CSV table of C-alpha atoms in Angstrom, one decimal:
chain,number,residue,atom,x,y,z
B,1,MET,CA,0.0,0.0,0.0
B,2,ASN,CA,1.4,3.4,-1.0
B,3,ARG,CA,1.5,6.5,1.3
B,4,ARG,CA,-1.6,8.0,-0.3
B,5,ALA,CA,-3.6,4.9,0.2
B,6,PHE,CA,-2.4,4.7,3.8
B,7,ILE,CA,-3.5,8.3,4.5
B,8,THR,CA,-6.8,7.5,2.9
B,9,LEU,CA,-7.2,4.5,5.2
B,10,LEU,CA,-6.7,6.7,8.3
B,11,GLY,CA,-9.0,9.4,6.9
B,12,GLY,CA,-11.6,6.8,6.3
B,13,ALA,CA,-11.9,6.2,10.0
B,14,ALA,CA,-13.1,9.8,10.3
B,15,ALA,CA,-15.3,9.6,7.3
B,16,ALA,CA,-17.1,6.6,8.9
B,17,TRP,CA,-18.5,8.6,11.7
B,18,PRO,CA,-22.2,9.1,11.3
B,19,LEU,CA,-23.2,12.0,8.9
B,20,ALA,CA,-26.0,13.0,11.2
B,21,ALA,CA,-23.7,13.3,14.2
B,22,ARG,CA,-21.3,15.4,12.1
B,23,ALA,CA,-24.1,17.7,11.1
B,24,GLN,CA,-24.6,18.5,14.8
B,25,GLN,CA,-20.9,19.3,15.1
B,26,PRO,CA,-20.0,17.1,18.2
B,27,VAL,CA,-16.4,17.3,19.4
B,28,ARG,CA,-14.7,14.1,18.4
B,29,VAL,CA,-11.9,12.9,20.7
B,30,VAL,CA,-9.0,11.1,18.9
B,31,GLY,CA,-6.1,9.6,20.7
B,32,VAL,CA,-2.7,9.2,19.1
B,33,LEU,CA,0.0,6.9,20.5
B,34,ALA,CA,3.5,7.1,18.9
B,35,SER,CA,7.1,7.4,19.7
B,36,GLN,CA,7.4,11.0,18.5
B,37,PRO,CA,5.3,13.6,16.6
B,38,LEU,CA,6.1,11.8,13.3
B,39,PRO,CA,5.4,13.2,9.9
B,40,PRO,CA,2.6,10.6,9.4
B,41,VAL,CA,0.9,12.0,12.5
B,42,GLN,CA,1.0,15.4,11.0
B,43,ARG,CA,-0.4,14.1,7.7
B,44,PHE,CA,-3.2,12.3,9.6
B,45,VAL,CA,-4.2,15.6,11.2
B,46,ARG,CA,-4.2,17.3,7.8
B,47,LYS,CA,-6.4,14.5,6.4
B,48,LEU,CA,-8.9,14.9,9.2
B,49,ARG,CA,-9.1,18.6,8.4
B,50,GLU,CA,-9.9,17.7,4.8
B,51,TYR,CA,-12.8,15.6,6.1
B,52,GLY,CA,-14.1,18.6,8.1
B,53,TYR,CA,-12.6,17.9,11.5
B,54,VAL,CA,-10.7,20.8,12.8
B,55,GLU,CA,-8.8,20.8,16.1
B,56,GLY,CA,-10.3,23.3,18.5
B,57,GLU,CA,-13.6,23.3,16.7
B,58,ASN,CA,-15.1,19.8,16.3
B,59,LEU,CA,-12.0,17.8,17.1
B,60,ARG,CA,-9.9,17.3,20.1
B,61,LEU,CA,-6.6,15.4,19.7
B,62,GLN,CA,-5.0,13.6,22.6
B,63,LEU,CA,-1.4,13.1,21.7
B,64,ARG,CA,0.8,10.8,23.7
B,65,PHE,CA,4.4,10.2,22.8
B,66,ALA,CA,6.8,7.6,24.4
B,67,GLU,CA,9.8,9.7,23.4
B,68,GLY,CA,12.1,6.7,22.7
B,69,HIS,CA,11.0,4.8,25.9
B,70,ASP,CA,8.8,1.9,24.9
B,71,ASP,CA,8.1,1.0,28.5
B,72,ARG,CA,6.0,4.2,28.7
B,73,TYR,CA,3.4,2.9,26.2
B,74,PRO,CA,1.2,0.9,28.6
B,75,ASP,CA,0.7,3.9,30.9
B,76,LEU,CA,0.1,6.2,28.0
B,77,ALA,CA,-2.4,3.9,26.4
B,78,THR,CA,-4.3,3.5,29.8
B,79,GLU,CA,-4.4,7.2,30.1
B,80,LEU,CA,-6.0,7.6,26.7
B,81,VAL,CA,-8.6,4.9,27.6
B,82,LYS,CA,-9.5,6.6,30.8
B,83,LEU,CA,-10.1,10.1,29.2
B,84,PRO,CA,-11.8,8.4,27.2
B,85,VAL,CA,-11.1,8.8,23.5
B,86,GLU,CA,-13.3,7.5,20.6
B,87,VAL,CA,-10.5,6.0,18.6
B,88,ILE,CA,-6.8,5.3,19.2
B,89,VAL,CA,-4.4,5.7,16.2
B,90,THR,CA,-1.0,4.0,16.8
B,91,TRP,CA,2.4,4.0,15.1
B,92,GLY,CA,4.7,1.1,15.7
B,93,THR,CA,4.4,-2.4,17.2
B,94,PRO,CA,4.9,-1.5,20.9
B,95,ALA,CA,2.3,1.3,20.7
B,96,ALA,CA,-0.2,-1.1,19.0
B,97,ILE,CA,0.3,-3.8,21.6
B,98,ALA,CA,-0.1,-1.3,24.5
B,99,ALA,CA,-3.4,0.0,22.9
B,100,LYS,CA,-4.8,-3.5,22.5
B,101,GLN,CA,-4.0,-4.4,26.1
B,102,ALA,CA,-5.6,-1.2,27.3
B,103,SER,CA,-8.9,-1.6,25.6
B,104,ARG,CA,-11.0,-4.3,23.9
B,105,THR,CA,-13.7,-1.9,22.9
B,106,ILE,CA,-12.2,1.4,21.7
B,107,PRO,CA,-11.4,1.2,17.9
B,108,ILE,CA,-7.7,1.0,17.3
B,109,VAL,CA,-6.2,2.0,13.9
B,110,MET,CA,-2.6,0.9,13.4
B,111,GLY,CA,-1.0,3.7,11.4
B,112,ALA,CA,2.2,1.7,10.7
B,113,ILE,CA,3.3,-1.7,12.0
B,114,GLY,CA,5.7,-4.4,10.7
B,115,ASP,CA,3.9,-7.7,11.2
B,116,PRO,CA,0.8,-7.6,13.5
B,117,VAL,CA,0.1,-11.3,13.0
B,118,SER,CA,3.5,-12.6,14.1
B,119,VAL,CA,3.5,-10.5,17.3
B,120,GLY,CA,0.0,-11.6,18.1
B,121,ILE,CA,-1.9,-8.3,17.7
B,122,VAL,CA,-4.3,-9.8,15.1
B,123,PRO,CA,-5.0,-13.4,14.1
B,124,SER,CA,-4.8,-12.6,10.4
B,125,LEU,CA,-4.6,-9.6,8.0
B,126,ALA,CA,-7.7,-10.7,6.1
B,127,ARG,CA,-9.8,-11.0,9.3
B,128,PRO,CA,-8.1,-8.9,12.1
B,129,GLY,CA,-11.2,-9.2,14.2
B,130,GLY,CA,-11.9,-7.4,17.5
B,131,ASN,CA,-11.5,-3.6,17.6
B,132,ILE,CA,-8.3,-3.4,15.6
B,133,THR,CA,-7.6,-2.5,12.0
B,134,GLY,CA,-4.9,-0.6,10.1
B,135,PHE,CA,-1.9,-0.9,7.8
B,136,ALA,CA,0.8,-3.6,7.9
B,137,ALA,CA,4.1,-3.0,6.2
B,138,GLN,CA,5.3,-6.7,6.5
B,139,ASN,CA,8.8,-5.3,6.3
B,140,VAL,CA,10.3,-8.1,8.5
B,141,ASP,CA,9.9,-10.4,5.5
B,142,LEU,CA,12.7,-8.5,3.9
B,143,GLU,CA,15.3,-9.1,6.6
B,144,GLY,CA,16.9,-11.9,4.7
B,145,LYS,CA,16.8,-10.0,1.5
B,146,ARG,CA,18.7,-7.1,3.1
B,147,LEU,CA,21.5,-9.4,4.2
B,148,GLU,CA,21.6,-10.9,0.7
B,149,LEU,CA,21.9,-7.4,-0.8
B,150,LEU,CA,24.7,-6.5,1.6
B,151,LYS,CA,26.5,-9.8,0.7
B,152,ASP,CA,26.2,-8.9,-3.0
B,153,LEU,CA,27.8,-5.5,-2.4
B,154,LEU,CA,30.5,-6.8,0.0
B,155,LEU,CA,31.7,-10.2,-1.3
B,156,ASN,CA,34.0,-10.7,1.7
B,157,LEU,CA,31.1,-10.1,4.2
B,158,SER,CA,31.5,-12.4,7.2
B,159,ARG,CA,30.3,-10.4,10.2
B,160,VAL,CA,27.2,-8.2,10.4
B,161,GLY,CA,26.1,-6.1,13.3
B,162,VAL,CA,22.3,-5.5,13.9
B,163,LEU,CA,21.4,-2.3,15.6
B,164,ALA,CA,18.1,-3.2,17.3
B,165,ASN,CA,15.6,-2.1,19.9
B,166,THR,CA,15.3,-5.3,22.0
B,167,THR,CA,12.1,-4.1,23.7
B,168,ASN,CA,10.3,-4.3,20.4
B,169,PRO,CA,8.6,-7.7,19.9
B,170,LEU,CA,9.1,-7.4,16.2
B,171,LEU,CA,12.9,-7.9,16.6
B,172,ALA,CA,12.4,-11.6,17.4
B,173,VAL,CA,10.4,-12.1,14.2
B,174,GLY,CA,13.0,-10.2,12.2
B,175,LEU,CA,15.8,-12.3,13.5
B,176,GLN,CA,13.9,-15.5,12.7
B,177,LYS,CA,13.8,-14.3,9.1
B,178,LEU,CA,17.5,-13.2,9.2
B,179,GLN,CA,19.3,-16.2,10.8
B,180,PRO,CA,18.6,-18.9,8.2
B,181,VAL,CA,19.9,-16.6,5.4
B,182,ALA,CA,22.9,-15.7,7.5
B,183,LYS,CA,23.7,-19.4,8.0
B,184,GLU,CA,23.3,-20.1,4.3
B,185,LEU,CA,25.7,-17.2,3.5
B,186,ARG,CA,28.1,-18.1,6.3
B,187,VAL,CA,27.7,-14.7,7.9
B,188,SER,CA,27.8,-14.3,11.7
B,189,VAL,CA,25.2,-11.9,13.2
B,190,ASP,CA,25.8,-9.8,16.4
B,191,VAL,CA,23.0,-7.8,17.9
B,192,PHE,CA,23.8,-4.5,19.4
B,193,GLU,CA,21.1,-3.8,21.9
B,194,VAL,CA,19.2,-0.6,22.4
B,195,ARG,CA,16.3,-0.5,25.0
B,196,ASN,CA,15.6,3.2,24.8
B,197,SER,CA,16.8,6.4,23.1
B,198,ASP,CA,19.4,7.0,25.9
B,199,GLU,CA,21.3,3.9,24.8
B,200,ILE,CA,21.6,4.7,21.1
B,201,GLU,CA,24.9,6.5,21.3
B,202,GLY,CA,26.5,3.8,23.4
B,203,ALA,CA,25.4,1.1,21.0
B,204,LEU,CA,26.8,3.1,18.0
B,205,GLY,CA,30.1,3.3,19.9
B,206,ARG,CA,30.2,-0.4,20.5
B,207,LEU,CA,29.5,-0.9,16.8
B,208,GLN,CA,32.4,1.3,15.9
B,209,GLN,CA,34.7,-0.6,18.2
B,210,ALA,CA,33.5,-4.0,17.0
B,211,ARG,CA,34.1,-3.0,13.3
B,212,PRO,CA,31.7,-5.5,11.6
B,213,ASP,CA,31.8,-5.8,7.9
B,214,GLY,CA,28.3,-4.5,7.6
B,215,VAL,CA,25.4,-3.1,9.7
B,216,ILE,CA,21.7,-3.7,9.5
B,217,VAL,CA,19.3,-1.4,11.4
B,218,ALA,CA,16.3,-3.3,12.5
B,219,PRO,CA,12.8,-1.9,11.8
B,220,ASP,CA,11.8,0.3,14.8
B,221,LEU,CA,10.1,3.7,14.7
B,222,SER,CA,11.6,4.8,18.0
B,223,LEU,CA,15.1,3.8,17.0
B,224,ALA,CA,14.7,5.6,13.6
B,225,ASP,CA,13.4,8.8,15.2
B,226,GLN,CA,16.1,9.1,17.9
B,227,ALA,CA,19.0,8.0,15.8
B,228,ASP,CA,18.1,10.3,12.9
B,229,GLY,CA,19.7,13.3,14.7
B,230,ASN,CA,22.7,11.4,16.0
B,231,ARG,CA,25.5,12.4,13.7
B,232,ARG,CA,28.3,10.4,15.3
B,233,CYS,CA,27.1,7.1,13.8
B,234,PHE,CA,30.5,6.2,12.4
B,235,SER,CA,33.7,8.1,11.9
B,236,ASP,CA,34.5,9.3,8.4
B,237,GLN,CA,37.6,7.0,8.4
B,238,GLN,CA,35.6,3.8,9.1
B,239,THR,CA,34.3,2.0,6.0
B,240,ILE,CA,31.3,-0.2,6.8
B,241,GLY,CA,28.6,-1.5,4.5
B,242,ARG,CA,25.3,-0.4,5.8
B,243,VAL,CA,21.7,-1.4,4.9
B,244,SER,CA,19.3,0.7,6.9
B,245,VAL,CA,15.5,0.5,7.3
B,246,SER,CA,15.5,3.7,9.3
B,247,ARG,CA,16.4,7.3,8.6
B,248,ILE,CA,19.8,7.1,10.3
B,249,ARG,CA,22.2,9.4,8.5
B,250,CYS,CA,25.0,6.8,8.2
B,251,GLY,CA,25.0,6.3,4.5
B,252,GLY,CA,23.7,3.2,2.9
B,253,TRP,CA,20.0,3.1,1.9
B,254,SER,CA,17.1,4.6,3.7
B,255,ASN,CA,14.0,2.4,3.5
B,256,ASP,CA,10.9,1.7,5.6
B,257,PRO,CA,11.3,2.3,9.4
B,258,ARG,CA,7.9,0.9,10.3
B,259,GLY,CA,8.1,-1.4,13.3
């Protein structure tokens, strides 16, 4: 699904509200749960405006950001439920899990997530069931392909470092996809753990000291957001092949950070 279709999906949640109710101009309360005020969140707000929902008039947004600390999501989700809100829009796997655990009745729209089936959020994409719907990127299916690409670029590749948020349940799924390919290619994989945004600089420092032949950045919105502004990723003198699914400014390719 392309970005335009994705925004249309989120806007459709607003369009589905009863026309009669909208005619009476009730104030709709929408909760947003994400790592940071991401660009997709801003696009969502603009799309709501196109549908006639304007914050401060007939719309009240309740924004909750974990700010690089996934352990904050459960409390933030519970807070949204207690307000209450009429719908919760989430970005990322940890946010979606927290929202699901917080409510079985409030509609939840997953704005971006890697693989909601593998992490147990929904039973299937065709029939998600319950109170959850949204957009799945299925980007973890590409973990093996990323390693193959790195191997094609670096024929002598033997050691790969994976920069990963270990609090994200999607990581285990991604490693399951990656390990068989690594074994086939005879490439060893070392995971450099990050549990929150405060640990990113330290993990990058350990990567620099370990000097792997290549680096893969695991899908994770929080990791992508926080590392985006970290300019010390690797020294200019260090040559490392990098395949990134985040927006980290370390060279390589920038792809889909959804996790």
